[in-house]
């Protein structure tokens, strides 16, 4: 049934079986974010799974449903960002956009049904008391003194809860299940609470709000979801999911299936923690390019194709694990290596004057946009007497294996000429401020007609043509592979995760760099224009990732 290259995990096998046995003729999945923060890389796994299945099987759809039952933490800003992120990843929910809040009236009716059938009651214990009565993993809970209220009294109280007769937090509606259950979630869980908070969609229409565990199965069932895919922490909630649907007159009973969440080394994936980074000003916002949010990594230059590839490679399993961030970078490099146009940019410039080149002459040299892919074409790069090269490409006293520039040494300027360093100019403090070189006119394009071997090739820009740019180099946000393992994750923030270079010079074509496109600055890494901080006369480039792939070293089996 599935397309050939789709990874065939245990969930897809279940779906295959359900189709083969005729249990289902169409498959419906959903991605159900709570709009209380921005989506992160972990959500990408869930999106690729749910929407991926919808794309692979012929009679399938995937719903985007906002689980918006907690108005104190949810905002329209998050809803908009989540939609943009899902679209950016390459998925489309079509007409299937839903909100749990669309079901508030139905959820309320179902709650009355539970009361009428003796399966729910209004409880006046305080939050602390409920917790205390709940018992522990080793001790059973105790029944609430309000548990045996009559159906009439419960109905009356619940209706008055809705009508706003009682203060916030004074009463709750609870399911009547089993206070001695080995599963704490089954010890009379709260279904509704009183909360006077304005909701982004329903405004002030409600002062009682349903709890997640009650809302989720009903929303799934009302939408005709067949397979409700969620992360492992909901395994213990499955009995409650099933109990809820078993006690309500809804014909549909989706199957909840749990899979392992994505954990990534050097990364935190929890909206609560990411919100803390934002709130405490450790990053510039949810879309800071160091953030593992989809908006952050998009701004950083990650591509949706790389993310989808990553999600396919990590697969879907039942066991929690930590994926090496190097694998994500590897998928990214593979995509960028193939697709990013090559350009020249000097991050830390050193002036270089070609003394035997005429002062007002400008040569136009042909450079390839992608050396391995001629189809990407060529461009013209101006060459003149005054150039800039990378400071790191010159050493006054170079070791033998340094194949770049040194006094009296020759090097190739990419796409241009062979030059030789004749003289070093220093300022009073002894800092090198200029190199004086000669060029060999017979080597135009970088060829050596006499066959002499030039090992090093370095990049450069023409001083009078180059575009000044700000370049932002990013390193990991955390110093530890598992920032969540011990103590406070805020303690292991990497103080050097952002380095700003504000004197970079890029070749003139980059004056027209396009937002959303990826470029390889030759020998430096992959970069993209920062779509937020770039100004007309002030381009800002983000380094997406360096060129060096450490994944091969980390894991030779992939
Ligand atoms: P967080 O812990 O970051 O707050 P969440 O699970 O509360 O995440 P939701 O908005 O409720 O966030 O998640 C929407 C969907 O995304 C859920 O089905 C959830 O299981 C899934 N999801 C969240 N985090 C991950 C993750 N790290 N890996 C895989 N799926 C995830
Ligand atoms: Mg959640």
Coordinates of C-alpha atoms and ligand atoms in Angstrom, one line a residue:
X1 CA 0.0 0.0 0.0
X2 CA 2.7 2.4 0.9
X3 CA 5.2 4.1 -1.3
X4 CA 8.4 2.2 -1.8
X5 CA 10.8 4.3 0.2
X6 CA 8.6 5.0 3.2
X7 CA 10.1 3.5 6.3
X8 CA 7.9 0.7 7.5
X9 CA 7.6 1.1 11.3
X10 CA 5.3 -0.7 13.7
X11 CA 2.6 1.9 13.3
X12 CA 2.5 1.6 9.6
X13 CA 2.3 -2.2 10.0
X14 CA -0.7 -1.8 12.2
X15 CA -2.3 0.4 9.6
X16 CA -1.5 -2.2 6.9
X17 CA -3.2 -4.9 9.0
X18 CA -6.3 -2.8 9.6
X19 CA -6.7 -2.1 5.9
X20 CA -6.0 -5.8 5.0
X21 CA -8.5 -7.1 7.5
X22 CA -11.1 -4.5 6.5
X23 CA -11.2 -3.0 10.0
X24 CA -10.8 0.3 8.2
X25 CA -11.2 1.3 4.6
X26 CA -9.8 4.8 5.2
X27 CA -7.2 6.0 7.7
X28 CA -7.5 9.3 9.6
X29 CA -4.7 10.6 11.7
X30 CA -4.3 14.0 13.4
X31 CA -1.6 16.3 14.7
X32 CA -2.9 17.9 17.9
X33 CA -0.6 20.7 19.2
X34 CA -1.5 22.7 22.2
X35 CA -1.1 26.4 21.2
X36 CA 1.0 27.3 24.2
X37 CA 4.3 27.7 22.5
X38 CA 6.1 27.3 19.2
X39 CA 6.6 23.9 17.6
X40 CA 10.0 22.4 18.0
X41 CA 12.1 19.7 16.3
X42 CA 10.3 17.0 18.4
X43 CA 7.0 18.1 16.9
X44 CA 8.5 17.6 13.4
X45 CA 8.7 13.9 14.2
X46 CA 5.0 13.8 15.1
X47 CA 4.1 15.9 12.0
X48 CA 6.1 13.8 9.6
X49 CA 4.5 10.7 11.1
X50 CA 0.9 11.8 11.0
X51 CA 1.0 13.8 7.8
X52 CA 3.5 11.4 6.3
X53 CA 1.0 8.5 6.7
X54 CA -1.7 10.6 5.2
X55 CA 0.5 11.2 2.2
X56 CA 1.5 7.6 1.7
X57 CA -1.8 5.8 1.9
X58 CA -4.4 6.5 -0.8
X59 CA -7.5 6.9 1.3
X60 CA -6.1 8.9 4.2
X61 CA -6.3 12.3 5.7
X62 CA -4.5 14.0 8.6
X63 CA -6.3 16.7 10.7
X64 CA -4.6 19.6 12.2
X65 CA -6.3 20.1 15.6
X66 CA -5.5 22.7 18.1
X67 CA -5.9 21.3 21.6
X68 CA -7.0 24.6 23.0
X69 CA -8.5 23.8 26.4
X70 CA -6.2 25.9 28.6
X71 CA -6.9 29.6 27.8
X72 CA -4.4 30.9 30.4
X73 CA -1.4 29.7 28.4
X74 CA -2.7 29.7 24.8
X75 CA -2.4 32.6 22.4
X76 CA -3.3 33.4 18.8
X77 CA 0.4 34.1 18.1
X78 CA 1.1 30.5 18.7
X79 CA -1.8 29.2 16.6
X80 CA -0.5 31.3 13.6
X81 CA 3.1 30.2 14.1
X82 CA 2.1 26.5 14.3
X83 CA 0.2 26.7 11.0
X84 CA 3.1 28.4 9.3
X85 CA 5.5 25.8 10.6
X86 CA 3.4 22.8 9.5
X87 CA 3.1 24.4 6.0
X88 CA 6.8 25.1 5.9
X89 CA 7.6 21.4 6.6
X90 CA 5.7 20.7 3.5
X91 CA 2.3 19.5 4.8
X92 CA -1.2 20.6 4.1
X93 CA -4.3 19.8 6.2
X94 CA -6.6 21.1 3.5
X95 CA -10.1 21.6 4.9
X96 CA -9.2 19.5 8.0
X97 CA -8.5 22.3 10.5
X98 CA -10.1 21.7 13.9
X99 CA -10.1 23.1 17.4
X100 CA -11.0 21.3 20.6
X101 CA -12.8 24.4 21.5
X102 CA -15.2 23.7 18.6
X103 CA -16.4 20.8 20.7
X104 CA -17.0 22.7 24.0
X105 CA -20.8 22.4 23.8
X106 CA -20.6 18.7 22.9
X107 CA -18.0 18.1 25.6
X108 CA -20.4 19.7 28.0
X109 CA -23.3 17.6 26.9
X110 CA -21.2 14.4 27.2
X111 CA -20.2 15.5 30.8
X112 CA -23.9 15.7 31.7
X113 CA -24.3 12.3 30.2
X114 CA -21.6 10.9 32.5
X115 CA -23.3 12.5 35.4
X116 CA -26.7 11.2 34.5
X117 CA -25.3 7.7 34.1
X118 CA -23.6 7.9 37.5
X119 CA -20.1 8.1 36.1
X120 CA -19.2 11.7 37.1
X121 CA -19.7 13.9 40.2
X122 CA -19.0 17.4 41.4
X123 CA -16.3 17.5 44.0
X124 CA -15.7 20.3 46.4
X125 CA -12.3 19.3 47.7
X126 CA -9.5 21.8 47.1
X127 CA -6.8 21.1 44.7
X128 CA -4.4 20.2 47.6
X129 CA -7.0 17.9 49.1
X130 CA -7.6 16.1 45.8
X131 CA -3.9 15.5 45.5
X132 CA -3.8 14.2 49.1
X133 CA -6.8 11.9 48.6
X134 CA -5.3 10.6 45.4
X135 CA -2.7 8.4 47.2
X136 CA 0.6 7.4 45.7
X137 CA 2.1 4.8 43.5
X138 CA 2.3 2.5 46.4
X139 CA -0.8 3.5 48.4
X140 CA -4.4 3.5 47.1
X141 CA -6.3 6.7 47.1
X142 CA -9.3 7.6 49.3
X143 CA -12.8 8.4 48.1
X144 CA -13.9 12.0 48.1
X145 CA -16.7 12.7 50.6
X146 CA -18.6 14.2 47.7
X147 CA -18.4 11.1 45.6
X148 CA -21.9 9.8 46.4
X149 CA -23.9 12.9 45.6
X150 CA -27.1 12.2 43.8
X151 CA -27.4 12.6 40.1
X152 CA -29.8 15.5 40.6
X153 CA -27.4 17.3 42.9
X154 CA -24.5 16.7 40.6
X155 CA -26.4 17.9 37.6
X156 CA -27.6 21.0 39.4
X157 CA -24.1 21.9 40.7
X158 CA -22.5 21.2 37.3
X159 CA -25.0 23.5 35.5
X160 CA -24.4 26.2 38.1
X161 CA -20.6 25.7 37.6
X162 CA -21.3 26.6 34.0
X163 CA -23.6 29.4 34.9
X164 CA -20.8 31.1 36.9
X165 CA -22.3 30.6 40.3
X166 CA -19.1 29.5 41.9
X167 CA -15.6 31.0 42.2
X168 CA -12.6 29.8 40.3
X169 CA -11.2 26.6 41.7
X170 CA -14.0 26.0 44.2
X171 CA -15.4 22.9 42.6
X172 CA -14.5 20.4 39.8
X173 CA -16.3 17.7 37.9
X174 CA -14.6 14.3 38.3
X175 CA -15.0 10.9 36.7
X176 CA -16.2 8.2 39.1
X177 CA -13.8 5.4 38.3
X178 CA -11.7 3.7 41.0
X179 CA -9.7 5.3 43.8
X180 CA -7.8 2.1 44.4
X181 CA -6.7 1.6 40.8
X182 CA -3.0 0.9 40.3
X183 CA -3.1 3.5 37.6
X184 CA -3.3 6.9 39.3
X185 CA -4.9 8.4 36.1
X186 CA -7.9 6.3 36.9
X187 CA -8.4 7.6 40.4
X188 CA -11.4 9.8 39.7
X189 CA -9.6 12.2 37.4
X190 CA -10.8 15.8 37.1
X191 CA -12.8 16.4 33.9
X192 CA -13.8 20.0 34.3
X193 CA -12.5 23.0 36.3
X194 CA -13.9 26.5 36.9
X195 CA -11.6 29.1 35.3
X196 CA -12.6 32.6 34.4
X197 CA -10.2 33.2 31.5
X198 CA -10.9 34.7 28.1
X199 CA -10.4 32.1 25.3
X200 CA -8.8 33.1 21.9
X201 CA -11.8 31.5 20.1
X202 CA -14.7 31.3 22.5
X203 CA -14.0 34.6 24.4
X204 CA -15.9 34.7 27.7
X205 CA -18.6 32.2 26.7
X206 CA -17.3 29.7 29.2
X207 CA -16.1 29.8 32.7
X208 CA -15.6 26.1 33.0
X209 CA -13.0 24.3 30.8
X210 CA -12.6 20.6 30.1
X211 CA -9.3 18.8 30.9
X212 CA -7.0 17.5 28.3
X213 CA -7.5 13.8 29.1
X214 CA -11.2 14.2 28.8
X215 CA -11.2 16.4 25.7
X216 CA -8.7 14.4 23.7
X217 CA -10.5 11.1 23.1
X218 CA -13.8 12.8 22.5
X219 CA -12.2 15.2 19.9
X220 CA -10.5 12.2 18.2
X221 CA -13.8 10.3 18.1
X222 CA -15.9 13.1 16.9
X223 CA -13.5 13.6 14.0
X224 CA -13.5 9.9 13.1
X225 CA -9.8 9.5 13.8
X226 CA -8.8 5.9 13.3
X227 CA -5.3 5.9 14.8
X228 CA -4.5 8.4 17.5
X229 CA -0.7 8.5 17.6
X230 CA 0.9 10.1 20.6
X231 CA 4.1 9.9 22.6
X232 CA 4.9 7.4 25.3
X233 CA 4.1 9.5 28.3
X234 CA 0.4 9.0 27.3
X235 CA 0.6 5.2 27.6
X236 CA -0.6 5.4 31.2
X237 CA -3.5 7.7 30.0
X238 CA -4.7 5.1 27.5
X239 CA -7.0 3.4 30.0
X240 CA -8.7 6.7 30.7
X241 CA -8.9 7.4 27.0
X242 CA -10.7 4.1 26.5
X243 CA -12.8 4.5 29.6
X244 CA -14.1 7.9 28.4
X245 CA -15.1 6.6 25.0
X246 CA -16.6 3.4 26.5
X247 CA -18.9 5.4 28.7
X248 CA -20.2 7.8 26.1
X249 CA -22.7 7.4 23.2
X250 CA -20.1 8.0 20.4
X251 CA -19.9 5.3 17.8
X252 CA -16.2 5.9 16.9
X253 CA -13.4 4.5 19.1
X254 CA -10.0 5.5 17.8
X255 CA -7.0 3.3 18.7
X256 CA -4.4 5.2 20.7
X257 CA -0.9 4.1 19.8
X258 CA 2.2 5.5 21.6
X259 CA 5.7 6.0 20.1
X260 CA 8.9 7.3 21.6
X261 CA 9.4 11.1 21.6
X262 CA 12.4 12.6 19.9
X263 CA 15.2 13.6 22.2
X264 CA 18.2 15.3 20.7
X265 CA 21.6 15.7 22.2
X266 CA 22.7 19.2 23.1
X267 CA 19.1 20.3 22.9
X268 CA 16.0 20.7 25.1
X269 CA 12.7 19.8 23.5
X270 CA 10.0 21.0 25.8
X271 CA 7.9 24.1 25.2
X272 CA 8.0 24.9 28.9
X273 CA 11.8 25.1 28.9
X274 CA 12.0 26.9 25.6
X275 CA 9.6 29.5 26.9
X276 CA 12.0 30.0 29.9
X277 CA 14.9 30.7 27.5
X278 CA 12.7 33.3 25.8
X279 CA 11.3 34.8 28.9
X280 CA 14.7 35.1 30.7
X281 CA 16.2 36.7 27.6
X282 CA 18.8 33.9 27.0
X283 CA 17.8 34.0 23.3
X284 CA 16.3 36.7 21.2
X285 CA 13.0 35.0 20.9
X286 CA 11.2 31.8 19.8
X287 CA 12.8 32.2 16.4
X288 CA 16.4 32.8 17.6
X289 CA 18.5 30.7 15.2
X290 CA 19.9 28.8 18.1
X291 CA 16.5 27.6 19.2
X292 CA 15.3 24.0 18.3
X293 CA 12.0 25.5 17.3
X294 CA 10.9 25.1 13.7
X295 CA 10.8 28.9 13.3
X296 CA 14.4 29.1 14.8
X297 CA 15.9 26.5 12.6
X298 CA 14.1 27.8 9.6
X299 CA 15.6 31.2 10.2
X300 CA 18.9 29.5 10.7
X301 CA 18.7 28.1 7.2
X302 CA 17.6 24.5 7.8
X303 CA 15.5 23.1 5.0
X304 CA 12.2 21.2 5.2
X305 CA 13.7 18.5 3.0
X306 CA 16.5 17.9 5.5
X307 CA 14.1 17.7 8.4
X308 CA 11.9 15.3 6.6
X309 CA 14.9 13.2 5.7
X310 CA 16.0 13.3 9.3
X311 CA 12.6 12.1 10.6
X312 CA 12.6 9.3 8.1
X313 CA 16.0 8.2 9.2
X314 CA 15.3 8.2 13.0
X315 CA 12.2 6.1 12.3
X316 CA 9.4 5.5 14.8
X317 CA 9.9 3.1 17.7
X318 CA 8.5 2.3 21.1
X319 CA 11.7 2.9 23.1
X320 CA 12.9 6.3 24.3
X321 CA 16.4 7.2 23.1
X322 CA 18.5 10.3 22.5
X323 CA 19.3 11.0 18.8
X324 CA 22.7 12.6 18.1
X325 CA 22.3 16.1 16.9
X326 CA 25.1 15.3 14.4
X327 CA 22.7 13.1 12.5
X328 CA 20.4 16.1 12.0
X329 CA 23.4 18.2 10.8
X330 CA 24.4 15.4 8.5
X331 CA 21.0 15.3 6.8
X332 CA 21.2 19.1 6.5
X333 CA 24.7 19.0 5.0
X334 CA 23.6 16.4 2.5
X335 CA 20.8 18.6 1.3
X336 CA 22.8 21.8 1.3
X337 CA 25.8 20.2 -0.4
X338 CA 23.6 19.2 -3.3
X339 CA 21.5 22.4 -3.5
X340 CA 23.3 25.4 -2.1
X341 CA 24.9 27.8 -4.6
X342 CA 28.6 28.4 -3.9
X343 CA 29.8 32.0 -3.4
X344 CA 32.8 33.7 -1.9
X345 CA 32.7 35.5 1.4
X346 CA 35.5 36.7 3.7
X347 CA 34.5 36.5 7.3
X348 CA 37.6 38.1 8.9
X349 CA 39.3 40.2 6.1
X350 CA 42.9 40.9 5.5
X351 CA 43.8 43.4 2.8
X352 CA 45.9 42.2 -0.1
X353 CA 47.3 44.4 -2.8
X354 CA 48.5 43.0 -6.1
X355 CA 51.3 45.4 -6.9
X356 CA 51.8 44.4 -10.6
X357 CA 48.1 44.7 -11.4
X358 CA 47.0 48.0 -13.0
X359 CA 45.2 50.4 -10.6
X360 CA 42.0 51.0 -12.4
X361 CA 41.6 47.8 -14.2
X362 CA 38.8 45.4 -13.4
X363 CA 38.7 41.8 -14.7
X364 CA 35.5 39.8 -14.8
X365 CA 36.1 36.2 -13.9
X366 CA 33.9 33.2 -14.4
X367 CA 33.0 31.3 -11.3
X368 CA 30.9 28.1 -11.1
X369 CA 27.8 28.2 -8.9
X370 CA 28.2 24.5 -8.1
X371 CA 31.4 22.7 -9.1
X372 CA 29.7 19.3 -9.1
X373 CA 26.6 20.5 -10.8
X374 CA 27.2 22.4 -14.1
X375 CA 23.5 22.8 -14.5
X376 CA 23.5 25.4 -11.7
X377 CA 25.5 27.7 -14.1
X378 CA 28.2 30.3 -13.6
X379 CA 28.4 33.9 -12.5
X380 CA 30.9 36.7 -13.1
X381 CA 33.1 37.8 -10.2
X382 CA 35.1 41.1 -10.4
X383 CA 38.8 41.0 -9.8
X384 CA 41.0 44.1 -9.1
X385 CA 44.2 45.3 -7.6
X386 CA 42.9 45.5 -4.1
X387 CA 41.4 42.3 -2.6
X388 CA 40.6 40.9 0.8
X389 CA 41.4 37.4 1.9
X390 CA 40.7 35.5 5.1
X391 CA 43.1 36.4 8.0
X392 CA 43.3 32.7 8.7
X393 CA 44.6 32.0 5.2
X394 CA 47.9 33.8 5.9
X395 CA 50.7 32.9 8.3
X396 CA 53.9 34.9 8.8
X397 CA 55.7 31.8 9.9
X398 CA 53.8 28.9 8.5
X399 CA 54.4 25.3 9.3
X400 CA 55.2 23.0 6.4
X401 CA 51.8 21.6 5.9
X402 CA 50.1 25.0 5.8
X403 CA 49.1 25.2 2.1
X404 CA 47.8 28.7 2.1
X405 CA 49.7 32.0 1.9
X406 CA 53.0 32.8 3.6
X407 CA 56.0 35.1 2.9
X408 CA 57.5 34.2 -0.5
X409 CA 54.8 31.5 -1.0
X410 CA 52.4 31.0 -3.8
X411 CA 48.7 30.3 -3.6
X412 CA 45.8 30.1 -6.0
X413 CA 43.0 32.6 -5.7
X414 CA 39.8 30.7 -6.5
X415 CA 38.7 31.2 -10.1
X416 CA 41.4 33.9 -10.5
X417 CA 45.2 33.8 -10.6
X418 CA 48.2 32.4 -8.8
X419 CA 49.7 35.0 -6.5
X420 CA 52.9 35.3 -4.5
X421 CA 53.3 37.1 -1.2
X422 CA 56.2 39.6 -1.5
X423 CA 55.8 41.8 1.5
X424 CA 54.0 42.2 4.8
X425 CA 52.8 45.6 6.1
X426 CA 52.3 46.0 9.8
X427 CA 50.9 48.8 12.0
X428 CA 52.8 50.2 14.9
X429 CA 51.5 47.5 17.2
X430 CA 52.9 44.9 15.0
X431 CA 49.6 43.7 13.6
X432 CA 49.6 42.7 10.0
X433 CA 47.4 45.1 8.1
X434 CA 48.2 44.4 4.5
X435 CA 49.9 41.9 2.2
X436 CA 51.7 43.0 -0.9
X437 CA 51.7 40.3 -3.6
X438 CA 52.3 39.9 -7.3
X439 CA 50.1 37.9 -9.6
X440 CA 51.1 35.7 -12.6
X441 CA 49.0 36.9 -15.6
X442 CA 49.6 33.5 -17.3
X443 CA 47.5 31.8 -14.7
X444 CA 44.1 33.4 -15.4
X445 CA 41.3 31.1 -14.1
X446 CA 43.7 29.4 -11.7
X447 CA 45.5 27.3 -14.3
X448 CA 49.2 26.8 -14.3
X449 CA 50.3 26.4 -18.0
X450 CA 53.8 25.6 -16.9
X451 CA 52.5 22.7 -14.8
X452 CA 53.9 23.9 -11.5
X453 CA 52.0 22.5 -8.5
X454 CA 50.1 24.9 -6.4
X455 CA 48.5 23.1 -3.4
X456 CA 46.4 25.8 -1.8
X457 CA 43.4 27.6 -3.2
X458 CA 41.9 30.4 -1.1
X459 CA 38.8 32.5 -1.5
X460 CA 38.8 36.3 -1.8
X461 CA 36.7 39.3 -2.7
X462 CA 37.5 42.5 -4.6
X463 CA 37.8 45.4 -2.2
X464 CA 36.0 48.0 -4.3
X465 CA 33.2 45.6 -5.2
X466 CA 32.6 43.6 -2.1
X467 CA 29.5 44.0 0.0
X468 CA 29.9 44.6 3.7
X469 CA 27.9 42.2 5.8
X470 CA 27.2 41.1 9.3
X471 CA 27.8 37.4 9.8
X472 CA 26.5 35.4 12.8
X473 CA 28.2 32.2 13.7
X474 CA 26.3 29.8 15.9
X475 CA 27.4 27.1 18.2
X476 CA 25.4 24.7 20.3
X477 CA 23.1 26.4 22.8
X478 CA 24.1 24.0 25.5
X479 CA 27.6 22.8 26.6
X480 CA 26.3 19.3 27.7
X481 CA 25.1 16.5 25.5
X482 CA 22.2 16.0 27.9
X483 CA 21.3 19.4 29.3
X484 CA 18.3 17.9 31.1
X485 CA 20.2 15.2 32.9
X486 CA 21.4 17.0 36.1
X487 CA 20.2 20.1 37.8
X488 CA 19.0 23.1 36.0
X489 CA 19.3 23.1 32.2
X490 CA 19.9 26.8 32.3
X491 CA 23.2 26.2 34.1
X492 CA 24.8 24.6 31.1
X493 CA 24.0 27.2 28.5
X494 CA 27.0 27.7 26.2
X495 CA 28.2 31.3 26.7
X496 CA 29.8 31.3 23.2
X497 CA 26.8 30.1 21.2
X498 CA 26.7 33.3 19.2
X499 CA 29.6 35.1 17.6
X500 CA 29.0 38.2 15.6
X501 CA 31.4 39.3 12.9
X502 CA 30.5 42.7 11.6
X503 CA 33.3 43.3 9.1
X504 CA 32.7 40.4 6.8
X505 CA 32.9 41.1 3.0
X506 CA 30.9 39.0 0.5
X507 CA 31.2 38.9 -3.2
X508 CA 28.9 41.5 -5.0
X509 CA 26.3 38.9 -6.2
X510 CA 25.4 38.5 -2.5
X511 CA 24.1 42.1 -2.5
X512 CA 21.1 40.4 -4.1
X513 CA 21.0 37.4 -1.9
X514 CA 17.5 36.0 -1.6
X515 CA 15.8 35.4 1.7
X516 CA 15.0 31.7 2.1
X517 CA 17.9 30.6 -0.1
X518 CA 20.9 28.7 1.1
X519 CA 24.5 29.5 0.0
X520 CA 27.8 27.9 0.6
X521 CA 30.4 30.4 1.4
X522 CA 33.3 28.4 0.0
X523 CA 35.5 26.8 2.6
X524 CA 33.4 28.4 5.4
X525 CA 30.1 26.7 5.7
X526 CA 26.5 27.2 4.7
X527 CA 24.8 30.5 5.2
X528 CA 21.5 32.2 4.6
X529 CA 20.2 35.8 4.8
X530 CA 18.6 36.6 8.1
X531 CA 15.1 37.5 7.2
X532 CA 14.5 39.5 10.4
X533 CA 17.5 41.7 11.0
X534 CA 18.7 42.3 7.4
X535 CA 18.3 45.9 6.4
X536 CA 18.7 47.3 2.8
X537 CA 22.2 48.4 3.3
X538 CA 23.0 45.9 6.0
X539 CA 22.8 42.3 5.1
X540 CA 23.0 39.8 7.9
X541 CA 24.0 36.2 7.3
X542 CA 23.4 33.3 9.6
X543 CA 25.7 30.4 9.5
X544 CA 23.4 27.4 9.1
X545 CA 26.1 24.8 9.6
X546 CA 29.8 24.4 9.1
X547 CA 31.2 22.2 6.3
X548 CA 32.8 19.6 8.5
X549 CA 30.7 16.6 9.0
X550 CA 31.3 15.0 12.4
X551 CA 28.5 12.4 12.0
X552 CA 30.6 9.9 10.2
X553 CA 32.9 9.9 13.2
X554 CA 30.1 9.6 15.7
X555 CA 28.4 6.7 14.1
X556 CA 29.8 4.7 11.2
X557 CA 26.8 2.6 10.9
X558 CA 24.5 5.1 9.2
Ligands
LIG1 P1 6.2 19.9 25.1 O1 6.6 18.8 26.0 O2 7.3 20.5 24.3 O3 5.3 20.9 25.7 P2 3.8 18.7 24.2 O4 3.8 17.2 24.0 O5 3.2 19.2 25.4 O6 5.3 19.1 24.0 P3 1.8 19.2 22.3 O7 1.5 20.5 21.6 O8 0.8 18.7 23.2 O9 3.2 19.4 22.9 O10 2.2 18.2 21.2 C1 1.6 17.9 20.0 C2 2.0 16.6 19.5 O11 3.4 16.5 19.3 C3 1.6 15.5 20.5 O12 1.0 14.4 19.9 C4 2.9 15.1 21.1 O13 2.9 13.8 21.5 C5 3.9 15.4 19.9 N1 5.3 15.7 20.4 C6 5.6 16.6 21.3 N2 6.9 16.6 21.6 C7 7.4 15.5 20.8 C8 8.7 14.9 20.7 N3 9.8 15.4 21.3 N4 8.8 13.9 19.8 C9 7.8 13.4 19.1 N5 6.5 13.9 19.2 C10 6.3 15.0 20.1
LIG2 MG1 1.2 18.8 25.9

